[in-house]
Each structure stands twice: as C-alpha cells, then as structure tokens.
Coordinates of C-alpha atoms and ligand atoms in Angstrom, one line a residue:
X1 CA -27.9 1.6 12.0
X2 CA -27.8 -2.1 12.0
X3 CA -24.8 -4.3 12.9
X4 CA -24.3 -7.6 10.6
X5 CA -21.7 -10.4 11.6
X6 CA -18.8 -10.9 9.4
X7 CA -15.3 -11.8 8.8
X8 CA -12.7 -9.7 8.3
X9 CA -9.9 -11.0 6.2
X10 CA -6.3 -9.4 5.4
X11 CA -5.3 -9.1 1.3
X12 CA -2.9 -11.5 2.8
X13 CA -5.6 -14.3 3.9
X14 CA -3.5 -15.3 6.9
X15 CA -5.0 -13.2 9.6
X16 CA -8.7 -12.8 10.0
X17 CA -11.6 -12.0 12.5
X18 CA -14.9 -12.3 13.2
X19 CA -16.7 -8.7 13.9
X20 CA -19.8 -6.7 13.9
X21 CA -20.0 -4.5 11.1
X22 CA -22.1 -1.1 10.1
X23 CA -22.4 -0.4 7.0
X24 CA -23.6 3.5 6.8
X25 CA -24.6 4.9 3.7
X26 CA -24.5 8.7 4.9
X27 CA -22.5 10.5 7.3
X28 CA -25.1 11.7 9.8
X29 CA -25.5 7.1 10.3
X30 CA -21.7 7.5 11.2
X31 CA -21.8 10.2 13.5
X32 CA -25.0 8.2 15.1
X33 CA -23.4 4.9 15.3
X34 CA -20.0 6.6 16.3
X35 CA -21.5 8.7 19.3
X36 CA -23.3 5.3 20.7
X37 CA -20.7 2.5 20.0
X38 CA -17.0 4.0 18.8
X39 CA -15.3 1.2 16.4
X40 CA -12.6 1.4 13.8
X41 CA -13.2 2.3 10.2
X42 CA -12.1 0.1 7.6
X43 CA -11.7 0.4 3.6
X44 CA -11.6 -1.9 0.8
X45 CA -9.7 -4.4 2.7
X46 CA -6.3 -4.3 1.0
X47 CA -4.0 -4.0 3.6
X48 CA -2.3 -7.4 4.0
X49 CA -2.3 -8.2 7.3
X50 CA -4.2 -6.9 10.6
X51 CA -4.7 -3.4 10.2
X52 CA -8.2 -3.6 9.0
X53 CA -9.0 -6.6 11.6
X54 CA -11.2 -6.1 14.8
X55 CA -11.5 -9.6 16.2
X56 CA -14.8 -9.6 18.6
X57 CA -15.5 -6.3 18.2
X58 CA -16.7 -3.8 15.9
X59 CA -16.1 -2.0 12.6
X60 CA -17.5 0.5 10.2
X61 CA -17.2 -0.1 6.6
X62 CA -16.7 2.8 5.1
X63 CA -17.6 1.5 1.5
X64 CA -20.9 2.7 0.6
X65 CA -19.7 6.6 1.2
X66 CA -18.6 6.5 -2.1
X67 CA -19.9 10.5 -3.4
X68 CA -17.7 13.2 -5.0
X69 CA -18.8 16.4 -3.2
X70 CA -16.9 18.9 -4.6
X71 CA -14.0 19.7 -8.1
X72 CA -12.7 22.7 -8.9
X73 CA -11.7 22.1 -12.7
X74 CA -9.3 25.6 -12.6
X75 CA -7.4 23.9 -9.3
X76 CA -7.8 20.6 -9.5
X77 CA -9.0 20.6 -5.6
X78 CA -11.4 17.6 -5.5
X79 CA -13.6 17.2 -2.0
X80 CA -14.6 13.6 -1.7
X81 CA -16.6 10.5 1.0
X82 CA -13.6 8.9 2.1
X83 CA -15.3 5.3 0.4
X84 CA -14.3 6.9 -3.1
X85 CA -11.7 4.3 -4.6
X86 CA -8.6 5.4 -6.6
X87 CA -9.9 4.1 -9.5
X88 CA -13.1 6.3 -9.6
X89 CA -11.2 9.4 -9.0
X90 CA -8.7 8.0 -11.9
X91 CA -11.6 7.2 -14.1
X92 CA -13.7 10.2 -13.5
X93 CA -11.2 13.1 -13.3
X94 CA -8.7 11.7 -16.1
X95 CA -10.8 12.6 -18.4
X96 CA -11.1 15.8 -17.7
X97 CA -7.0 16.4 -17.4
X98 CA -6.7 15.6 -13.7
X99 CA -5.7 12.2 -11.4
X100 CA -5.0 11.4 -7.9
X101 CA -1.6 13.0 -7.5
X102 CA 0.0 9.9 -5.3
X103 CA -1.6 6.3 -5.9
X104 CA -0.5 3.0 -4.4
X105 CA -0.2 0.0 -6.6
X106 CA -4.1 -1.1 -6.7
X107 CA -6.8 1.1 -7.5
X108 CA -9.2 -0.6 -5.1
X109 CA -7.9 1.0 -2.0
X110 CA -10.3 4.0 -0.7
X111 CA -9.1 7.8 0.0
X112 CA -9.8 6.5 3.7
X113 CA -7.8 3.3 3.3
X114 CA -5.0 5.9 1.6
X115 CA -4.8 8.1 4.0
X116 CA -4.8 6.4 7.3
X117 CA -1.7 4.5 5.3
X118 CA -0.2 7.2 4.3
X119 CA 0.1 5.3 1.3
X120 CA 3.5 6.0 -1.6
X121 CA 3.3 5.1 -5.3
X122 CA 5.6 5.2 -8.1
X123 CA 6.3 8.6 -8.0
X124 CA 7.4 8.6 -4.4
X125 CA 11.1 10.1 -4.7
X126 CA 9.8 13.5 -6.7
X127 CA 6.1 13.8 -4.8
X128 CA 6.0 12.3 -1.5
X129 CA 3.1 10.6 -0.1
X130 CA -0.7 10.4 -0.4
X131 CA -1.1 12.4 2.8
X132 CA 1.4 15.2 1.7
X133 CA -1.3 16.1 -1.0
X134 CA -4.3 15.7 1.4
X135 CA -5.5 19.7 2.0
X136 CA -8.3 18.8 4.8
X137 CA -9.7 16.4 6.5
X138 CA -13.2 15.6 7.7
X139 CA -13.2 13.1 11.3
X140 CA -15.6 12.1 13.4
X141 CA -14.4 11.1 16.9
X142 CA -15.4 9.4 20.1
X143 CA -18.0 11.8 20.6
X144 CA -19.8 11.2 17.1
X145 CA -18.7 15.3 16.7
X146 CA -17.3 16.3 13.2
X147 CA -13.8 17.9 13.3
X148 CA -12.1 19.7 10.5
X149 CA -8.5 19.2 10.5
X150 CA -5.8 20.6 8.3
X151 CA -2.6 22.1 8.5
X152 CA -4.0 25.4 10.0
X153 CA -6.6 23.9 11.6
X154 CA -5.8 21.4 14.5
X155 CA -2.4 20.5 13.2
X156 CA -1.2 17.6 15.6
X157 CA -4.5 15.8 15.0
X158 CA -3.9 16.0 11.3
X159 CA -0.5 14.9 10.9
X160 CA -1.6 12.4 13.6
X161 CA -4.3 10.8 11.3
X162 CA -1.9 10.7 7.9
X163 CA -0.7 7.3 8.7
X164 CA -2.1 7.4 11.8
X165 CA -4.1 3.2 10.8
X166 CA -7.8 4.9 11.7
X167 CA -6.8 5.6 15.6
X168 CA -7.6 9.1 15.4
X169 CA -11.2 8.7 14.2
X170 CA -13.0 8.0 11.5
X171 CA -12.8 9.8 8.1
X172 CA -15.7 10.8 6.5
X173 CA -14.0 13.2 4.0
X174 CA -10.7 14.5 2.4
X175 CA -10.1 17.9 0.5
X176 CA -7.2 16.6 -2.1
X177 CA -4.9 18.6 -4.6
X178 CA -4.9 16.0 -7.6
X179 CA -2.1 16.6 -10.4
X180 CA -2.8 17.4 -14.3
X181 CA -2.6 14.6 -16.5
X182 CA -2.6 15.4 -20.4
X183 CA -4.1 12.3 -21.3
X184 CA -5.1 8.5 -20.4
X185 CA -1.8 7.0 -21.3
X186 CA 1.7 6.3 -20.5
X187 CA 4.9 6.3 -22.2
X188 CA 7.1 3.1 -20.3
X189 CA 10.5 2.8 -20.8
X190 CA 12.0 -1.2 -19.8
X191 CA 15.3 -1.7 -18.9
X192 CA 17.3 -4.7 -17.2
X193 CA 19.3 -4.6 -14.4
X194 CA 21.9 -8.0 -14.3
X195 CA 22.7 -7.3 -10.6
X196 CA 21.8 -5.3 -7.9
X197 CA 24.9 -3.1 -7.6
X198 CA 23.5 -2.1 -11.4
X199 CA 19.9 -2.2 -10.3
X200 CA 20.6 0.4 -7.4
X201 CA 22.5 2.7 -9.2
X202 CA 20.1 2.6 -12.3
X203 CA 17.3 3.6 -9.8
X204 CA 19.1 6.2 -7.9
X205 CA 20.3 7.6 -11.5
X206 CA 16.7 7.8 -12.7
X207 CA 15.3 11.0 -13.3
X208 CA 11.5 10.0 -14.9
X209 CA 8.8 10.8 -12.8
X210 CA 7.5 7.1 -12.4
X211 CA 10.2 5.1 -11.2
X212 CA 9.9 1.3 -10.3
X213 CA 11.6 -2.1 -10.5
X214 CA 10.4 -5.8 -10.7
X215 CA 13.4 -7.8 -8.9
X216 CA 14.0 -11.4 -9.4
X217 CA 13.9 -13.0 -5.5
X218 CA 15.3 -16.6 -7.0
X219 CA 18.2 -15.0 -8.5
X220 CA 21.4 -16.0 -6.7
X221 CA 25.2 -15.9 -7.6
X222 CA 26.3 -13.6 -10.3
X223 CA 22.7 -12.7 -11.2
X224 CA 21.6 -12.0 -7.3
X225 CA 19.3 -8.8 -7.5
X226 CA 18.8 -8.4 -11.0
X227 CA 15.5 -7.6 -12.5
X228 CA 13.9 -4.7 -14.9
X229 CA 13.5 -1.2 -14.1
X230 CA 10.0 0.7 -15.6
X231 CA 10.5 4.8 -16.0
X232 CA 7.4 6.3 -17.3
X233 CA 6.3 9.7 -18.0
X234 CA 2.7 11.3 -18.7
X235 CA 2.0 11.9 -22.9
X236 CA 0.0 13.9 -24.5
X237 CA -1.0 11.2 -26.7
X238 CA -4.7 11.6 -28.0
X239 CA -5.2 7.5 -28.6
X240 CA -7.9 5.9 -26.7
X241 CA -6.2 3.5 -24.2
X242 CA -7.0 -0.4 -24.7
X243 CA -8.4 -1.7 -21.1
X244 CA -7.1 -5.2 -20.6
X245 CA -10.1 -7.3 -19.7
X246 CA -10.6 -8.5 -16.3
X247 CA -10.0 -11.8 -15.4
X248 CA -11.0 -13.7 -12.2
X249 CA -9.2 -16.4 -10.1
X250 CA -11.9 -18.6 -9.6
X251 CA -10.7 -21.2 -6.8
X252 CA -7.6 -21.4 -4.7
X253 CA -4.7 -22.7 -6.1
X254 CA -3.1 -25.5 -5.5
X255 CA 0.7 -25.3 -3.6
X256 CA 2.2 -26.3 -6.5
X257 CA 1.2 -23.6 -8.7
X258 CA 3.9 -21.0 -6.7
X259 CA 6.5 -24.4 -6.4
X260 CA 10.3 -22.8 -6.5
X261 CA 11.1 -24.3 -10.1
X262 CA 7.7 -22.7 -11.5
X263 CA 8.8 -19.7 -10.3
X264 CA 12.6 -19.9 -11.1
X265 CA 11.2 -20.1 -14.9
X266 CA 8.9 -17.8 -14.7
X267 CA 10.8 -15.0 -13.8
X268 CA 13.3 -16.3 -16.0
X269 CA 11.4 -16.0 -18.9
X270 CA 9.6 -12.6 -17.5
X271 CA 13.6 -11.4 -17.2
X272 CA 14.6 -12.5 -21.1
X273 CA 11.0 -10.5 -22.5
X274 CA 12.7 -7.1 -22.2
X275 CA 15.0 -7.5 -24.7
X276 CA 19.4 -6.3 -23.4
X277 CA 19.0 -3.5 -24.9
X278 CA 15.5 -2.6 -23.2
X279 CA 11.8 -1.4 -25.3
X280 CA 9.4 1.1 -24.9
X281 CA 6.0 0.8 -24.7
X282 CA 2.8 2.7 -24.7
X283 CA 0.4 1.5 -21.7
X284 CA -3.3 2.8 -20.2
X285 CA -2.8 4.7 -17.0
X286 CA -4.6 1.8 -15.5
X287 CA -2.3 -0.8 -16.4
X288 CA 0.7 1.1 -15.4
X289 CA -0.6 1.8 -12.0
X290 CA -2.4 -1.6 -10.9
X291 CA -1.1 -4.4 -13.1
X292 CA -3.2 -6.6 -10.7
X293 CA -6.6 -5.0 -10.9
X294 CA -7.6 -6.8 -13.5
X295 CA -7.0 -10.2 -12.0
X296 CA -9.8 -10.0 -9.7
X297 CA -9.2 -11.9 -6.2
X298 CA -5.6 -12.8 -7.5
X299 CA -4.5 -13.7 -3.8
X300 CA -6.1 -17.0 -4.1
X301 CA -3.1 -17.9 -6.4
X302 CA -1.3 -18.3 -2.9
X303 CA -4.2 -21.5 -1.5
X304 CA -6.5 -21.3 1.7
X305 CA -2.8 -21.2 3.4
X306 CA -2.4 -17.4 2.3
X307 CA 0.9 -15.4 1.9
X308 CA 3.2 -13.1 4.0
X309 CA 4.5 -9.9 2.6
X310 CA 7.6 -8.4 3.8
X311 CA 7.9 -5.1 2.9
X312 CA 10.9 -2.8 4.4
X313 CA 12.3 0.6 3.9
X314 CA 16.0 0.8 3.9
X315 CA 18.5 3.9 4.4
X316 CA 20.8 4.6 1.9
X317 CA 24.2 4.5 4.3
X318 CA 23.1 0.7 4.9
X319 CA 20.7 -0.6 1.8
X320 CA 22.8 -2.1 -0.2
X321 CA 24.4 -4.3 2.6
X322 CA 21.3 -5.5 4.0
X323 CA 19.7 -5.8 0.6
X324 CA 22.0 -8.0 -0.7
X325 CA 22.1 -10.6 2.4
X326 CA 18.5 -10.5 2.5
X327 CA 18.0 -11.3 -1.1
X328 CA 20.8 -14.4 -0.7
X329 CA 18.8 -15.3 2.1
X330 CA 15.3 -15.4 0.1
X331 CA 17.0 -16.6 -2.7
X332 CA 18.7 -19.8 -0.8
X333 CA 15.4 -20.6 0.9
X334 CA 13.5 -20.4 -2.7
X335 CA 10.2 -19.7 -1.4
X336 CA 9.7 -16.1 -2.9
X337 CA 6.9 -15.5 -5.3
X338 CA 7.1 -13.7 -8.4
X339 CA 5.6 -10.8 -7.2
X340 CA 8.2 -8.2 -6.1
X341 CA 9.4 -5.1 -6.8
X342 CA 12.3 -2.6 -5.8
X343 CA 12.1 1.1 -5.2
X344 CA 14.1 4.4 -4.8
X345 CA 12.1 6.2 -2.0
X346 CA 12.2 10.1 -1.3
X347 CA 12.4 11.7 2.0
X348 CA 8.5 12.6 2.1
X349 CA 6.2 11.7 5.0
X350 CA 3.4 13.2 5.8
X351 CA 2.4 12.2 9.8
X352 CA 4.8 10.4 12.8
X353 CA 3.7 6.8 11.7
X354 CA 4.2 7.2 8.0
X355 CA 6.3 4.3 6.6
X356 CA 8.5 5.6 4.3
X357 CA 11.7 7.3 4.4
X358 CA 14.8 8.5 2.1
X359 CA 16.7 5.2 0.8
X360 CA 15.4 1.7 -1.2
X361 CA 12.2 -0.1 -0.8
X362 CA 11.8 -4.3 -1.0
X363 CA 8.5 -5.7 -0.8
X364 CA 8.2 -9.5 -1.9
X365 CA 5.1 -11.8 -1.7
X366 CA 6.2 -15.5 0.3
X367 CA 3.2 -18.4 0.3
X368 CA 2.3 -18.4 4.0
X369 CA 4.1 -21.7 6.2
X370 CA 7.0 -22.0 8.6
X371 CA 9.9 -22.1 6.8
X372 CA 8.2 -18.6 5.0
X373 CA 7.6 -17.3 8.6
X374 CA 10.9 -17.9 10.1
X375 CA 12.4 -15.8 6.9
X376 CA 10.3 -13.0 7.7
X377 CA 10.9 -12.8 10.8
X378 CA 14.4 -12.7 10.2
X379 CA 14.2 -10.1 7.5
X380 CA 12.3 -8.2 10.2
X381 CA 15.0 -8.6 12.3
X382 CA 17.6 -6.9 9.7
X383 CA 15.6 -4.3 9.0
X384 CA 15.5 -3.0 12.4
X385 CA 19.1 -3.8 12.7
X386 CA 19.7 -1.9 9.5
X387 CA 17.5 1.1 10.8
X388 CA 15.1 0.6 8.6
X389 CA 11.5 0.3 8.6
X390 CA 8.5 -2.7 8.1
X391 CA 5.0 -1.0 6.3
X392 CA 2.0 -1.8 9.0
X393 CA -0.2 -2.4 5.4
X394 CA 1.7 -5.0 4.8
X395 CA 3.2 -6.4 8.0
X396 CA 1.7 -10.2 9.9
X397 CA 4.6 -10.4 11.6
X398 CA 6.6 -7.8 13.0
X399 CA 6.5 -8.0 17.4
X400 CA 6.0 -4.3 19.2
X401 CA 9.8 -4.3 20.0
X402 CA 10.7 -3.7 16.5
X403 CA 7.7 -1.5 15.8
X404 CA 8.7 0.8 18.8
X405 CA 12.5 0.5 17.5
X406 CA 11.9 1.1 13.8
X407 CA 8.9 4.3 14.6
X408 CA 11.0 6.7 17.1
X409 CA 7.9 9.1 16.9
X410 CA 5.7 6.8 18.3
X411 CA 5.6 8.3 21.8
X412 CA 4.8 12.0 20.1
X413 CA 1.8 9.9 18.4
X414 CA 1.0 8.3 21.4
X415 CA 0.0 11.3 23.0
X416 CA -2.4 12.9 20.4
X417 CA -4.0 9.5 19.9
X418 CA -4.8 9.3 23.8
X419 CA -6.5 13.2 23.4
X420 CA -8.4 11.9 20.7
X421 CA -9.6 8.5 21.6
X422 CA -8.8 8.0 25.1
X423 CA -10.4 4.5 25.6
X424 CA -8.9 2.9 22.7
X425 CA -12.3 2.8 20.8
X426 CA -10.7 2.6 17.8
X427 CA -7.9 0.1 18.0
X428 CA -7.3 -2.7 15.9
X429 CA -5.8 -6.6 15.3
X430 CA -2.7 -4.6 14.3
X431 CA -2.3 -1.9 17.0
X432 CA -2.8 -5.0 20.0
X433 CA -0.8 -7.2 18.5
X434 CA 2.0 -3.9 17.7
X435 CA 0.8 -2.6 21.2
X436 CA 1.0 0.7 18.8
X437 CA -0.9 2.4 22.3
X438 CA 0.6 1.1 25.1
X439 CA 3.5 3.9 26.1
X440 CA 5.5 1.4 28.2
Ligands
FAD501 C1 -2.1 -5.2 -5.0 C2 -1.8 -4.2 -3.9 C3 -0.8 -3.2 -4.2 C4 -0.5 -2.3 -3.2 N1 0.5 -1.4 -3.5 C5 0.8 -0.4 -2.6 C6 1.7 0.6 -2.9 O1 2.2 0.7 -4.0 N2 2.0 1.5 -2.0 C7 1.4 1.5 -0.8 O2 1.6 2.4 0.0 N3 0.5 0.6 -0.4 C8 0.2 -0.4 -1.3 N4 -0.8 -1.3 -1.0 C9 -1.4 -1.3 0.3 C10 -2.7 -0.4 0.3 O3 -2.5 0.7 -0.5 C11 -3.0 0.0 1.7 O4 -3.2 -1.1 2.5 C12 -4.3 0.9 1.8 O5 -4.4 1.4 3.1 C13 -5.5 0.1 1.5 O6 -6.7 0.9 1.5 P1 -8.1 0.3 2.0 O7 -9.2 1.2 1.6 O8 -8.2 -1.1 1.4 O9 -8.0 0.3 3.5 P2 -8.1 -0.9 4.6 O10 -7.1 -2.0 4.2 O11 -9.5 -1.4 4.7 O12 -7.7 -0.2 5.9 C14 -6.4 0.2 6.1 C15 -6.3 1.1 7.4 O13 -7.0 2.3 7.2 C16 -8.0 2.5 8.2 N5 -9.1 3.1 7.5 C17 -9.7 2.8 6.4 N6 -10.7 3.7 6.1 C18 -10.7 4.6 7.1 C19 -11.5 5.7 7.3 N7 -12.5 6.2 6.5 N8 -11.2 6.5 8.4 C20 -10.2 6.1 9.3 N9 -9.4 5.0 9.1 C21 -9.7 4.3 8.0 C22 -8.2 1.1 8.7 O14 -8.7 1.1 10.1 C23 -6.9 0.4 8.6 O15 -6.1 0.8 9.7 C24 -1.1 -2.3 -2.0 C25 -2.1 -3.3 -1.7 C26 -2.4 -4.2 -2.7 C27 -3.5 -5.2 -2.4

C-alpha cells in the first residue's frame, strides 16, 4: 500500500493539515497497512473542524471501500464497507421500500464517518441516533486483527466506537437495521414561528416524525428567535420525485457576499415565503434530507477565510434561558450566516462520547475572523455553563476543559480506548487539541 502526501481540510476550511494518506481499495490492504503503520481512518471529510485532521502524520481514507456486501429484503438488515455514503444506501435501497433509518443533514458523509459521530438527523426525538441502529461492527485495530463487535459481542468496545471519532480502530464494516420507506417522497408541512418562546413550544408540541427548524440568527427585539418549523412524514405517493439539479460554487466568494445587511434580507425574505398561515409541499427524499447536496462545494460561499460552526446541545431545565441570551448575543454582533437551524433532541445516545442529549439543539454557520471567534468562544462558554454540550463534528474551538466538563463519561471511554489502542495510533487534530486521551 502506497502512501501519497496531501492536505486534509475541515468542511469548515479553517483547520487543516498536511498528512500521508493510504488509500485501500479492499480490506485485507487495511489490515496490511494497519498491522505495519496504525493511523486514523477518515471519511468523506464533512466534519467541520479537526476530527478528520492528522497533521504530520498519517491517515487512511476509507473512500474507495465503497461495496454493499449483504440485504436482507424481508428485514431490511443491510451489511455494508464502511466508505458506502448515505446517499447510495438512500438511492439504492429506496427503491426497493427501505432507507437508512437515521441520516445527518448531507448525504455525503460515509457509514464510517456516521458512526464514529454518532451522527442524529431529523428524526432524532422519536429514533435516536445513527449508532443506536448499528447491529455490528467490523474493526481492525493496532494489531491489523479483525474484531467483530456488537452488543453481545465485546460490548464496551462497541459502545466505545459509536461516537467514539475513529480512536477505537478502524471500521471496515457495519451490519445496519434500515427503516421501511413507502416511496421516494415527502409530505412537508411549513410553519412560522414569530419568537422563540413560540418556536420552542411549537417544536416540543410536534408530533411528525421529521421535525426541524430554520431560525433567523439576525433577528433581535420582538422578532428574536423566530424562524419556520418543517414537520414531514413518509407518503405513499407513487409520483416520480423531481431531482433538483446540482449546482457548483465555482470560486470563493468574496466577504461581502455573507455582509450582515445581505443576510438581514435574506432571511427576511426566506421568513415572508411561508406564507402566516403556513403551506405544504411535496419534496424528493433527497431534498428534504440534504438541501445542500446539490450545491456542490457550497463552503466556498464563506472565502479562503472559512467559517466556524457552533453547534450546542442544551437541557430542557436551562434551554430557553441560554438560548435566548445566546441568540441576542449573535444577533447584536450580526455576523451569523443564514444557515442555521433549531432542534428538539430525544434522550437517545448510543456510546459515552455521543453528542446529543434530551433538550434543544442550535447549530449556526459564522464566516471565520476574530470578532466570529471570540463569540464562539463565548457561546462555548454558556454552554458548558448551561450544562450543555458542543458536537466534536462540528467544533474548532472548544479547549479540553470544556470538553472534559461537558462529556462526564470521558474517563469510562478513556479506559477502553487505552485497551484498544494503547499508543495513541489513532489520534487526531481534534483529540490533541481536546486532549480527548490524556486522563489528567
Ligand atoms: C452540510 C452538512 C450537514 C450536516 N448535518 C449533520 C446533521 O444533521 N447531524 C449530524 O449529526 N451531523 C451532521 N453533519 C456532520 C457529519 O454528519 C459528520 O461530521 C460525519 O461524521 C461526517 O462523516 P464523514 O464520512 O465525512 O467523516 P469524516 O468527517 O471524514 O470523519 C469524521 C470522524 O469519523 C472518523 N472516521 C471516519 N471513517 C471512519 C472509519 N471507517 N473508521 C473509524 N473512524 C472513522 C474520523 O477519524 C473522524 O473522527 C453535517 C455535515 C455537513 C457538511
């Protein structure tokens, strides 16, 4: 297996790195180059900041293992190479009345990538996470030796690895229960929300089985937290969807494409489409689930400077506190994008690192520079205050004190992830920098 030099760049194109990188095509080359040099896996690249980073050293891109090995049609129990994205399980299996039972909000991130995240979609509050429909797990650790893991089968070590950002070993494989679908479209119901008192309560009241909300960040005053809530629900509908076509962003933009009165009328005017009294409309899975697929390299929207994204997890007993003083903070400093969206979240978690937990989730896109950092940083700061928690797919900037604060089963994760890699072979950008490791 040969190793190429490259750079390794977050969603977020803040953080980068230069590394050696394998590119196997089977899984006997990953077992090879895994018993002679141990490095991290990474996926399609669309975690934000660090987490698929390994300044200086090495990396296994996990791309090219892209095969479906097993479906059960009766089940719906698909075994799959952990390169498989979610939009090839979603565009092969939909067809036949099955999709990926959990999927985050682009379709380009890989089973591995989804896993090691434990990543949450739309349906969070009634399903859970990725990793809670994840039956077994192929890994291949220090010792290039394949391991199953499952919930029978070398437990810690699987709940370990759900979230558990690659440290456990590499993924070659995932058994997953997918969920019926009874066709390729989606019935979406749009609603505003003129405040967040309204917004909260219209999300918590919700009972469709995709839930989500677009929140205006420049919204202040009266208006502070409103936005437009989407509830959407499976049909049976036999129409053929219509596929948006894809679009490319061809060079970065300049700053004053995101400037705060651009934005300030934009969401405006994206507010005022829904009309009060709120539409429905019919929409391809697709579009539903990764409205920014089809914009391909959209992140160069933000300029060579890049962009932050803050995303936190709130409790119930304190969200609506914290929420509101974060979003007259963001609002006041009027560098938030239009990209943002607010979320109900279930209890489920699937491993000791996953991010989410029972309450409301912000995440909100800020062109990267030091006025943008300082906020962060600051809304870092009141989510750990708030006894919340930041999502390492999207975090640049949280420190280790907050990490260690916001993740009291670090130390339990600790230990397995010693056991398992012992000489921190597989750490990361992200796990230095959130000395995710180090027990002290
Ligand atoms: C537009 C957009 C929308 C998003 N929406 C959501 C959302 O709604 N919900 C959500 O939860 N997330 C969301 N995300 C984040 C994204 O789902 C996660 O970052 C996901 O982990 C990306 O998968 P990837 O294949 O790109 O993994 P990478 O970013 O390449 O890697 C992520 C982590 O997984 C590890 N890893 C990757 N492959 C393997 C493997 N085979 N074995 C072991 N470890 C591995 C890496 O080491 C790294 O720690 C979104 C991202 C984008 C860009």
């Amino acid at each position: 297996m040969s190793w190429k030099t490259d750079t390794l760049t977050g969603w977020g194109r803040v953080l980068s790195g230069t590394a050696q990188i394998a590119r196997p095509e089977k899984p006997s080359s990953i077992a090879h180059v895994t018993g002679d040099t141990p490095a991290p896996a990474i996926g399609a690249q669309r975690s934000y900041g660090d987490a698929a980073i390994n300044t200086d050293g090495k990396a296994v891109d996990m791309n090219r293992l892209d095969r479906f090995i097993s479906f059960d049609a009766q089940t719906g129990v698909l075994e799959a190479e952990a390169g498989v994205s979610i939009t090839q399980m979603l565009e092969t299996f939909a067809p036949q009345g099955w999709m990926p039972a959990v999927m985050p909000g682009t379709g380009f991130a890989t089973i591995g990538g989804c896993i090691a995240n434990d990543v949450h979609g739309k349906n969070h509050h009634g399903v859970g996470t990725f990793g809670q429909h994840v039956l077994s797990i192929e890994l291949i650790g220090t010792d290039g030796k394949t391991k199953i893991v499952s919930p029978k089968k070398n437990k810690a070590l699987f709940e370990a690895t759900l979230g558990g950002l690659g440290q456990t070993g590499i993924i070659v494989s995932a058994k997953l229960q997918l969920t019926e679908c009874s066709s390729r479209l989606i019935q979406v119901d749009e609603r505003r929300a003129n405040n967040l008192s309204e917004f909260m309560q219209m999300l918590k009241d919700s009972t469709a089985t995709y839930c989500v909300g677009w929140i205006d960040g420049t919204a202040n005053g009266q208006s502070l937290g409103r936005g437009i809530l989407e509830e959407a629900e499976l049909t049976k509908s036999n129409m053929a969807p219509k596929l948006r076509k894809s679009r490319k962003v061809p060079f970065n933009a300049p700053s004053f494409a995101l400037s705060p009165p651009t934005v300030r009328a934009f969401n405006r005017m994206y507010f005022n489409r829904v009309p009060a009294t709120g539409r429905g409309v019919l929409r391809s899975l697709e579009d539903f689930f990764f409205p920014l697929d089809k914009i391909h390299d959209w992140n160069k929207l933000y300029g060579k400077r890049g962009f932050h994204q803050f995303q936190c997890v709130l409790p119930d007993d304190t969200a609506e506190r914290t929420l509101r003083e974060m979003l007259r903070l963001i609002a006041d400093a009027g560098l938030a994008s239009p990209l943002a969206v607010l979320k109900r979240t279930g209890p489920g978690r699937a491993g000791p690192l996953s991010f989410t937990m029972e309450g409301f989730t912000l995440a909100l896109d800020f062109p990267n520079s030091k006025k943008s950092v300082a906020l962060v940083e600051k809304l870092n700061d009141m989510t750990a205050e708030a006894g919340g928690r930041i999502y390492f797919a999207k975090d640049s900037l949280a420190t280790a004190a907050q990490a260690k604060h916001m993740y009291p089963e670090l130390a339990a994760w600790q230990k397995t992830v010693k056991t398992a890699d012992p000489k921190g072979r597989f750490k990361t950008d992200l796990v230095r920098r959130l000395k995710l490791r180090d027990s002290k």
